[in-house]
PDB file of C-alpha atoms in Angstrom:
ATOM      1  CA  UNK A 258       0.000   0.000   0.000  1.00  0.00           C
ATOM      2  CA  UNK A 259       2.824   2.331   0.957  1.00  0.00           C
ATOM      3  CA  UNK A 260       4.632   1.770  -2.363  1.00  0.00           C
ATOM      4  CA  UNK A 261       1.479   2.569  -4.328  1.00  0.00           C
ATOM      5  CA  UNK A 262       0.998   5.728  -2.330  1.00  0.00           C
ATOM      6  CA  UNK A 263       4.604   6.743  -2.928  1.00  0.00           C
ATOM      7  CA  UNK A 264       4.256   6.072  -6.657  1.00  0.00           C
ATOM      8  CA  UNK A 265       1.115   8.197  -6.840  1.00  0.00           C
ATOM      9  CA  UNK A 266       2.883  10.972  -4.941  1.00  0.00           C
ATOM     10  CA  UNK A 267       5.840  10.794  -7.327  1.00  0.00           C
ATOM     11  CA  UNK A 268       3.509  10.987 -10.307  1.00  0.00           C
ATOM     12  CA  UNK A 269       1.766  13.990  -8.780  1.00  0.00           C
ATOM     13  CA  UNK A 270       5.046  15.768  -8.136  1.00  0.00           C
ATOM     14  CA  UNK A 271       6.197  14.776 -11.631  1.00  0.00           C
ATOM     15  CA  UNK A 272       3.234  16.648 -13.095  1.00  0.00           C
ATOM     16  CA  UNK A 273       3.807  19.670 -10.855  1.00  0.00           C
ATOM     17  CA  UNK A 274       6.450  21.402 -13.065  1.00  0.00           C
ATOM     18  CA  UNK A 275       4.100  21.360 -16.051  1.00  0.00           C
ATOM     19  CA  UNK A 276       1.174  22.579 -13.958  1.00  0.00           C
ATOM     20  CA  UNK A 277       3.269  25.372 -12.490  1.00  0.00           C
ATOM     21  CA  UNK A 278       4.544  26.210 -15.953  1.00  0.00           C
ATOM     22  CA  UNK A 279       0.954  26.484 -17.162  1.00  0.00           C
ATOM     23  CA  UNK A 280      -0.105  28.765 -14.315  1.00  0.00           C
ATOM     24  CA  UNK A 281       2.929  31.048 -14.541  1.00  0.00           C
ATOM     25  CA  UNK A 282       2.782  31.126 -18.330  1.00  0.00           C
ATOM     26  CA  UNK A 283      -0.922  31.925 -18.452  1.00  0.00           C
ATOM     27  CA  UNK A 284      -0.662  34.937 -16.184  1.00  0.00           C
ATOM     28  CA  UNK A 285       2.598  36.158 -17.721  1.00  0.00           C
ATOM     29  CA  UNK A 286       1.944  35.691 -21.432  1.00  0.00           C
ATOM     30  CA  UNK A 287      -1.674  34.600 -21.845  1.00  0.00           C
ATOM     31  CA  UNK A 288      -2.610  31.455 -23.817  1.00  0.00           C
ATOM     32  CA  UNK A 289       0.759  31.336 -25.593  1.00  0.00           C
ATOM     33  CA  UNK A 290       2.603  31.605 -22.301  1.00  0.00           C
ATOM     34  CA  UNK A 291       0.510  28.785 -20.884  1.00  0.00           C
ATOM     35  CA  UNK A 292       1.418  26.472 -23.767  1.00  0.00           C
ATOM     36  CA  UNK A 293       5.106  27.375 -23.580  1.00  0.00           C
ATOM     37  CA  UNK A 294       5.070  27.013 -19.806  1.00  0.00           C
ATOM     38  CA  UNK A 295       3.892  23.419 -20.054  1.00  0.00           C
ATOM     39  CA  UNK A 296       6.392  22.648 -22.845  1.00  0.00           C
ATOM     40  CA  UNK A 297       9.373  24.142 -21.034  1.00  0.00           C
ATOM     41  CA  UNK A 298       8.287  22.568 -17.752  1.00  0.00           C
ATOM     42  CA  UNK A 299       8.190  19.156 -19.444  1.00  0.00           C
ATOM     43  CA  UNK A 300      11.573  19.024 -21.122  1.00  0.00           C
ATOM     44  CA  UNK A 301      13.465  21.134 -18.595  1.00  0.00           C
ATOM     45  CA  UNK A 302      11.933  19.442 -15.558  1.00  0.00           C
ATOM     46  CA  UNK A 303      10.218  22.618 -14.395  1.00  0.00           C
ATOM     47  CA  UNK A 304      13.381  24.194 -13.005  1.00  0.00           C
ATOM     48  CA  UNK A 305      13.829  26.570 -15.906  1.00  0.00           C
ATOM     49  CA  UNK A 306      14.958  30.153 -15.571  1.00  0.00           C
ATOM     50  CA  UNK A 307      14.958  33.226 -17.779  1.00  0.00           C
ATOM     51  CA  UNK A 308      18.261  32.039 -19.249  1.00  0.00           C
ATOM     52  CA  UNK A 309      16.583  28.837 -20.472  1.00  0.00           C
ATOM     53  CA  UNK A 310      14.213  30.912 -22.623  1.00  0.00           C
ATOM     54  CA  UNK A 311      16.879  33.115 -24.213  1.00  0.00           C
ATOM     55  CA  UNK A 312      16.773  30.974 -27.364  1.00  0.00           C
ATOM     56  CA  UNK A 313      13.389  32.571 -28.089  1.00  0.00           C
ATOM     57  CA  UNK A 314      15.057  35.948 -28.611  1.00  0.00           C
ATOM     58  CA  UNK A 315      16.937  38.645 -26.739  1.00  0.00           C
ATOM     59  CA  UNK A 316      14.214  41.308 -26.870  1.00  0.00           C
ATOM     60  CA  UNK A 317      10.541  41.055 -25.831  1.00  0.00           C
ATOM     61  CA  UNK A 318       9.380  41.454 -29.444  1.00  0.00           C
ATOM     62  CA  UNK A 319      11.744  38.737 -30.656  1.00  0.00           C
ATOM     63  CA  UNK A 320      10.481  36.401 -27.945  1.00  0.00           C
ATOM     64  CA  UNK A 321       6.872  37.223 -28.839  1.00  0.00           C
ATOM     65  CA  UNK A 322       7.485  36.398 -32.495  1.00  0.00           C
ATOM     66  CA  UNK A 323       9.406  33.188 -31.802  1.00  0.00           C
ATOM     67  CA  UNK A 324       6.846  32.007 -29.242  1.00  0.00           C
ATOM     68  CA  UNK A 325       3.984  32.662 -31.647  1.00  0.00           C
ATOM     69  CA  UNK A 326       5.838  30.936 -34.461  1.00  0.00           C
ATOM     70  CA  UNK A 327       6.378  27.794 -32.369  1.00  0.00           C
ATOM     71  CA  UNK A 328       2.766  27.488 -31.203  1.00  0.00           C
ATOM     72  CA  UNK A 329       1.213  28.226 -34.593  1.00  0.00           C
ATOM     73  CA  UNK A 330       3.661  25.861 -36.311  1.00  0.00           C
ATOM     74  CA  UNK A 331       2.381  23.051 -34.104  1.00  0.00           C
ATOM     75  CA  UNK A 332      -1.230  23.954 -34.927  1.00  0.00           C
ATOM     76  CA  UNK A 333      -0.598  23.773 -38.679  1.00  0.00           C
ATOM     77  CA  UNK A 334       1.464  20.577 -38.451  1.00  0.00           C
ATOM     78  CA  UNK A 335      -1.414  18.853 -36.649  1.00  0.00           C
ATOM     79  CA  UNK A 336      -4.071  20.178 -39.058  1.00  0.00           C
ATOM     80  CA  UNK A 337      -4.200  17.192 -41.437  1.00  0.00           C
ATOM     81  CA  UNK A 338      -4.099  14.616 -38.655  1.00  0.00           C
ATOM     82  CA  UNK A 339      -0.449  13.585 -39.019  1.00  0.00           C
ATOM     83  CA  UNK A 340       2.852  15.303 -38.290  1.00  0.00           C
ATOM     84  CA  UNK A 341       5.017  14.546 -41.300  1.00  0.00           C
ATOM     85  CA  UNK A 342       8.783  14.188 -41.276  1.00  0.00           C
ATOM     86  CA  UNK A 343       8.992  16.687 -44.139  1.00  0.00           C
ATOM     87  CA  UNK A 344       7.251  19.274 -41.958  1.00  0.00           C
ATOM     88  CA  UNK A 345       9.568  18.652 -39.022  1.00  0.00           C
ATOM     89  CA  UNK A 346      12.554  18.844 -41.368  1.00  0.00           C
ATOM     90  CA  UNK A 347      11.280  22.167 -42.766  1.00  0.00           C
ATOM     91  CA  UNK A 348      10.901  23.632 -39.293  1.00  0.00           C
ATOM     92  CA  UNK A 349      14.264  22.281 -38.180  1.00  0.00           C
ATOM     93  CA  UNK A 350      16.027  23.638 -41.255  1.00  0.00           C
ATOM     94  CA  UNK A 351      14.379  27.029 -40.811  1.00  0.00           C
ATOM     95  CA  UNK A 352      15.534  27.270 -37.208  1.00  0.00           C
ATOM     96  CA  UNK A 353      18.959  25.865 -38.054  1.00  0.00           C
ATOM     97  CA  UNK A 354      19.652  28.312 -40.861  1.00  0.00           C
ATOM     98  CA  UNK A 355      18.266  31.304 -38.989  1.00  0.00           C
ATOM     99  CA  UNK A 356      19.233  30.686 -35.375  1.00  0.00           C
ATOM    100  CA  UNK A 357      22.157  28.225 -35.329  1.00  0.00           C
ATOM    101  CA  UNK A 358      22.576  24.654 -34.099  1.00  0.00           C
ATOM    102  CA  UNK A 359      22.247  25.212 -30.339  1.00  0.00           C
ATOM    103  CA  UNK A 360      19.119  27.347 -30.525  1.00  0.00           C
ATOM    104  CA  UNK A 361      17.567  25.156 -33.240  1.00  0.00           C
ATOM    105  CA  UNK A 362      17.819  22.106 -30.981  1.00  0.00           C
ATOM    106  CA  UNK A 363      15.991  23.945 -28.206  1.00  0.00           C
ATOM    107  CA  UNK A 364      13.299  25.092 -30.636  1.00  0.00           C
ATOM    108  CA  UNK A 365      12.676  21.541 -31.824  1.00  0.00           C
ATOM    109  CA  UNK A 366      12.561  20.143 -28.281  1.00  0.00           C
ATOM    110  CA  UNK A 367      10.031  22.816 -27.341  1.00  0.00           C
ATOM    111  CA  UNK A 368       8.012  22.175 -30.501  1.00  0.00           C
ATOM    112  CA  UNK A 369       7.802  18.438 -29.789  1.00  0.00           C
ATOM    113  CA  UNK A 370       6.309  19.196 -26.376  1.00  0.00           C
ATOM    114  CA  UNK A 371       3.861  21.729 -27.826  1.00  0.00           C
ATOM    115  CA  UNK A 372       2.672  19.153 -30.373  1.00  0.00           C
ATOM    116  CA  UNK A 373       1.405  17.041 -27.459  1.00  0.00           C
ATOM    117  CA  UNK A 374      -0.942  19.806 -26.334  1.00  0.00           C
ATOM    118  CA  UNK A 375      -4.412  20.870 -27.399  1.00  0.00           C
ATOM    119  CA  UNK A 376      -3.991  24.274 -29.048  1.00  0.00           C
ATOM    120  CA  UNK A 377      -6.927  26.671 -28.926  1.00  0.00           C
ATOM    121  CA  UNK A 378      -6.341  28.487 -32.208  1.00  0.00           C
ATOM    122  CA  UNK A 379      -8.832  31.274 -31.572  1.00  0.00           C
ATOM    123  CA  UNK A 380      -7.367  32.247 -28.178  1.00  0.00           C
ATOM    124  CA  UNK A 381      -3.764  32.079 -29.366  1.00  0.00           C
ATOM    125  CA  UNK A 382      -4.368  33.958 -32.619  1.00  0.00           C
ATOM    126  CA  UNK A 383      -6.429  36.686 -30.976  1.00  0.00           C
ATOM    127  CA  UNK A 384      -3.638  37.224 -28.483  1.00  0.00           C
ATOM    128  CA  UNK A 385      -1.158  37.609 -31.350  1.00  0.00           C
ATOM    129  CA  UNK A 386      -3.497  40.030 -33.102  1.00  0.00           C
ATOM    130  CA  UNK A 387      -3.571  42.247 -30.023  1.00  0.00           C
ATOM    131  CA  UNK A 388       0.160  42.643 -29.449  1.00  0.00           C
ATOM    132  CA  UNK A 389       1.956  41.975 -32.748  1.00  0.00           C
ATOM    133  CA  UNK A 390       2.361  44.542 -35.524  1.00  0.00           C
ATOM    134  CA  UNK A 391       0.694  43.855 -38.861  1.00  0.00           C
ATOM    135  CA  UNK A 392       3.793  43.180 -40.963  1.00  0.00           C
ATOM    136  CA  UNK A 393       5.030  40.585 -38.458  1.00  0.00           C
ATOM    137  CA  UNK A 394       1.653  38.838 -38.598  1.00  0.00           C
ATOM    138  CA  UNK A 395       1.955  38.640 -42.385  1.00  0.00           C
ATOM    139  CA  UNK A 396       5.427  37.134 -41.997  1.00  0.00           C
ATOM    140  CA  UNK A 397       4.018  34.498 -39.638  1.00  0.00           C
ATOM    141  CA  UNK A 398       1.410  33.521 -42.232  1.00  0.00           C
ATOM    142  CA  UNK A 399       4.072  33.180 -44.928  1.00  0.00           C
ATOM    143  CA  UNK A 400       6.082  30.900 -42.672  1.00  0.00           C
ATOM    144  CA  UNK A 401       3.013  28.761 -41.857  1.00  0.00           C
ATOM    145  CA  UNK A 402       2.262  28.227 -45.542  1.00  0.00           C
ATOM    146  CA  UNK A 403       5.891  27.175 -45.930  1.00  0.00           C
ATOM    147  CA  UNK A 404       5.311  24.408 -43.385  1.00  0.00           C
ATOM    148  CA  UNK A 405       2.060  23.357 -45.071  1.00  0.00           C
ATOM    149  CA  UNK A 406       3.774  23.036 -48.453  1.00  0.00           C
ATOM    150  CA  UNK A 407       6.857  21.222 -47.119  1.00  0.00           C
ATOM    151  CA  UNK A 408       5.573  17.845 -48.333  1.00  0.00           C
ATOM    152  CA  UNK A 409       4.962  19.146 -51.862  1.00  0.00           C
ATOM    153  CA  UNK A 410       1.280  19.949 -51.471  1.00  0.00           C
ATOM    154  CA  UNK A 411      -0.914  22.113 -49.276  1.00  0.00           C
ATOM    155  CA  UNK A 412      -3.699  20.084 -47.659  1.00  0.00           C
ATOM    156  CA  UNK A 413      -7.161  21.661 -47.523  1.00  0.00           C
ATOM    157  CA  UNK A 414      -7.267  21.258 -43.739  1.00  0.00           C
ATOM    158  CA  UNK A 415      -3.972  23.115 -43.453  1.00  0.00           C
ATOM    159  CA  UNK A 416      -5.332  25.990 -45.539  1.00  0.00           C
ATOM    160  CA  UNK A 417      -8.439  26.122 -43.348  1.00  0.00           C
ATOM    161  CA  UNK A 418      -6.369  26.248 -40.165  1.00  0.00           C
ATOM    162  CA  UNK A 419      -4.097  29.001 -41.523  1.00  0.00           C
ATOM    163  CA  UNK A 420      -7.152  30.931 -42.723  1.00  0.00           C
ATOM    164  CA  UNK A 421      -8.660  30.706 -39.227  1.00  0.00           C
ATOM    165  CA  UNK A 422      -5.384  31.879 -37.710  1.00  0.00           C
ATOM    166  CA  UNK A 423      -5.279  34.772 -40.165  1.00  0.00           C
ATOM    167  CA  UNK A 424      -8.857  35.812 -39.422  1.00  0.00           C
ATOM    168  CA  UNK A 425      -8.431  35.656 -35.648  1.00  0.00           C
ATOM    169  CA  UNK A 426      -5.173  37.639 -35.911  1.00  0.00           C
ATOM    170  CA  UNK A 427      -7.085  40.405 -37.688  1.00  0.00           C
ATOM    171  CA  UNK A 428      -5.392  40.063 -41.088  1.00  0.00           C
ATOM    172  CA  UNK A 429      -7.345  41.378 -44.068  1.00  0.00           C
ATOM    173  CA  UNK A 430      -8.747  38.722 -46.409  1.00  0.00           C
ATOM    174  CA  UNK A 431      -6.920  40.230 -49.393  1.00  0.00           C
ATOM    175  CA  UNK A 432      -3.587  39.943 -47.579  1.00  0.00           C
ATOM    176  CA  UNK A 433      -4.304  36.334 -46.596  1.00  0.00           C
ATOM    177  CA  UNK A 434      -5.202  35.486 -50.195  1.00  0.00           C
ATOM    178  CA  UNK A 435      -2.044  37.230 -51.375  1.00  0.00           C
ATOM    179  CA  UNK A 436       0.205  35.007 -49.261  1.00  0.00           C
ATOM    180  CA  UNK A 437      -1.856  31.907 -50.057  1.00  0.00           C
ATOM    181  CA  UNK A 438      -1.382  32.555 -53.796  1.00  0.00           C
ATOM    182  CA  UNK A 439       2.386  32.384 -53.318  1.00  0.00           C
ATOM    183  CA  UNK A 440       2.021  28.714 -52.353  1.00  0.00           C
ATOM    184  CA  UNK A 441      -1.276  27.550 -53.895  1.00  0.00           C
ATOM    185  CA  UNK A 442      -0.961  28.377 -57.576  1.00  0.00           C
ATOM    186  CA  UNK A 443      -4.073  29.424 -59.457  1.00  0.00           C
ATOM    187  CA  UNK A 444      -5.201  31.403 -62.484  1.00  0.00           C
ATOM    188  CA  UNK A 445      -4.367  35.094 -62.203  1.00  0.00           C
ATOM    189  CA  UNK A 446      -2.291  34.435 -59.092  1.00  0.00           C
ATOM    190  CA  UNK A 447      -0.128  37.479 -59.844  1.00  0.00           C
ATOM    191  CA  UNK A 448      -3.162  39.720 -59.360  1.00  0.00           C
ATOM    192  CA  UNK A 449      -4.165  37.843 -56.202  1.00  0.00           C
ATOM    193  CA  UNK A 450      -0.687  38.371 -54.769  1.00  0.00           C
ATOM    194  CA  UNK A 451      -1.128  42.119 -55.278  1.00  0.00           C
ATOM    195  CA  UNK A 452      -4.636  41.916 -53.792  1.00  0.00           C
ATOM    196  CA  UNK A 453      -6.483  43.193 -56.877  1.00  0.00           C
ATOM    197  CA  UNK A 454      -8.767  41.982 -59.664  1.00  0.00           C
ATOM    198  CA  UNK A 455      -7.492  41.447 -63.252  1.00  0.00           C
ATOM    199  CA  UNK A 456      -9.889  44.180 -64.364  1.00  0.00           C
ATOM    200  CA  UNK A 457      -7.932  46.778 -62.369  1.00  0.00           C
ATOM    201  CA  UNK A 458      -6.510  49.718 -64.292  1.00  0.00           C
ATOM    202  CA  UNK A 459      -2.763  50.234 -64.719  1.00  0.00           C
ATOM    203  CA  UNK A 460      -2.843  52.987 -62.104  1.00  0.00           C
ATOM    204  CA  UNK A 461      -4.660  50.675 -59.689  1.00  0.00           C
ATOM    205  CA  UNK A 462      -2.039  47.986 -60.300  1.00  0.00           C
ATOM    206  CA  UNK A 463       0.759  50.425 -59.488  1.00  0.00           C
ATOM    207  CA  UNK A 464      -1.016  51.622 -56.353  1.00  0.00           C
ATOM    208  CA  UNK A 465      -1.689  48.049 -55.196  1.00  0.00           C
ATOM    209  CA  UNK A 466       1.963  47.145 -55.696  1.00  0.00           C
ATOM    210  CA  UNK A 467       3.176  50.133 -53.678  1.00  0.00           C
ATOM    211  CA  UNK A 468       0.787  49.318 -50.802  1.00  0.00           C
ATOM    212  CA  UNK A 469       1.647  45.595 -50.794  1.00  0.00           C
ATOM    213  CA  UNK A 470       5.384  46.318 -50.978  1.00  0.00           C
ATOM    214  CA  UNK A 471       5.102  48.735 -48.081  1.00  0.00           C
ATOM    215  CA  UNK A 472       3.281  46.251 -45.828  1.00  0.00           C
ATOM    216  CA  UNK A 473       5.627  43.384 -46.659  1.00  0.00           C
ATOM    217  CA  UNK A 474       8.985  45.133 -46.900  1.00  0.00           C
ATOM    218  CA  UNK A 475      11.709  43.194 -45.037  1.00  0.00           C
ATOM    219  CA  UNK A 476      12.681  46.326 -43.136  1.00  0.00           C
ATOM    220  CA  UNK A 477       9.281  46.169 -41.400  1.00  0.00           C
ATOM    221  CA  UNK A 478      10.395  43.080 -39.478  1.00  0.00           C
ATOM    222  CA  UNK A 479      14.074  44.006 -39.127  1.00  0.00           C
ATOM    223  CA  UNK A 480      13.544  44.701 -35.414  1.00  0.00           C
ATOM    224  CA  UNK A 481      13.011  40.953 -34.970  1.00  0.00           C
ATOM    225  CA  UNK A 482      16.586  40.310 -36.079  1.00  0.00           C
ATOM    226  CA  UNK A 483      18.470  39.824 -39.316  1.00  0.00           C
ATOM    227  CA  UNK A 484      17.414  36.180 -39.478  1.00  0.00           C
ATOM    228  CA  UNK A 485      13.703  37.043 -39.734  1.00  0.00           C
ATOM    229  CA  UNK A 486      14.431  39.916 -42.089  1.00  0.00           C
ATOM    230  CA  UNK A 487      16.148  37.523 -44.496  1.00  0.00           C
ATOM    231  CA  UNK A 488      13.189  35.150 -44.318  1.00  0.00           C
ATOM    232  CA  UNK A 489      10.913  38.069 -45.236  1.00  0.00           C
ATOM    233  CA  UNK A 490      12.894  38.765 -48.404  1.00  0.00           C
ATOM    234  CA  UNK A 491      11.416  35.711 -50.134  1.00  0.00           C
ATOM    235  CA  UNK A 492       7.878  36.999 -49.659  1.00  0.00           C
ATOM    236  CA  UNK A 493       8.911  40.445 -50.855  1.00  0.00           C
ATOM    237  CA  UNK A 494      10.491  38.924 -53.962  1.00  0.00           C
ATOM    238  CA  UNK A 495       7.235  37.079 -54.746  1.00  0.00           C
ATOM    239  CA  UNK A 496       5.428  40.428 -54.736  1.00  0.00           C
ATOM    240  CA  UNK A 497       8.018  41.978 -57.049  1.00  0.00           C
ATOM    241  CA  UNK A 498       7.822  38.982 -59.404  1.00  0.00           C
ATOM    242  CA  UNK A 499       4.019  39.208 -59.526  1.00  0.00           C
ATOM    243  CA  UNK A 500       4.215  42.902 -60.371  1.00  0.00           C
ATOM    244  CA  UNK A 501       6.805  42.254 -63.083  1.00  0.00           C
ATOM    245  CA  UNK A 502       4.592  39.557 -64.633  1.00  0.00           C
ATOM    246  CA  UNK A 503       1.601  41.891 -64.773  1.00  0.00           C
ATOM    247  CA  UNK A 504       3.675  44.726 -66.247  1.00  0.00           C
ATOM    248  CA  UNK A 505       5.007  42.383 -68.913  1.00  0.00           C
ATOM    249  CA  UNK A 506       1.511  41.113 -69.788  1.00  0.00           C
ATOM    250  CA  UNK A 507       0.172  44.651 -70.064  1.00  0.00           C
ATOM    251  CA  UNK A 508       3.206  46.260 -71.600  1.00  0.00           C
ATOM    252  CA  UNK A 509       3.415  48.685 -68.685  1.00  0.00           C
ATOM    253  CA  UNK A 510       6.434  50.863 -68.145  1.00  0.00           C
TER     254      UNK A 510
END
């Protein structure tokens, strides 16, 4: 009887770090903090300090972006019912190339713990929409579509999850469709990327390009670090390519 009681006590204390992580995280950083608190409490045994979270970024805004990226990545990876190796490899390579070996390993360990949790997309995304600037939210969406397309195709369930995330974050439908068109090819995708209809005038095309380039310029997310800025350059290039295609079709100068 005594052994059983001791085992139950050990199990209870074993769960305590995660529970404490949840409570501290929820009050400190809302739903995202709660999820990260459980994850960090699990793989660090609960005895983690501020130093253990430095891999998320050195400034509050960097940590906000990295934390959001981790949680939303898990949500998208779970969207089609299976977490594919290609998706994990994509995430790992992204972290490796942008943050280095040591930090990438910590990201992946944290992500594996987050994948075990039930993620309330509405709560998490609304929190992001309240504190994160618009250009950074667009960069998050671009990254999430990158995960979804890692296996060579974008599953309908993945698109639906990313669309829900986008809506709850307060991103305009035209901007969501713009980023989606960079990964899900369709007729007139160049116009969709610029957020306009093919019937738009040349002046409207030019105006749409200027507005889209302004919102998505890499300099807008430079405060998150050079690594994120470089990742944003791909999205910016897609916008430039779309504009060039339309100009060529129309013979615009």
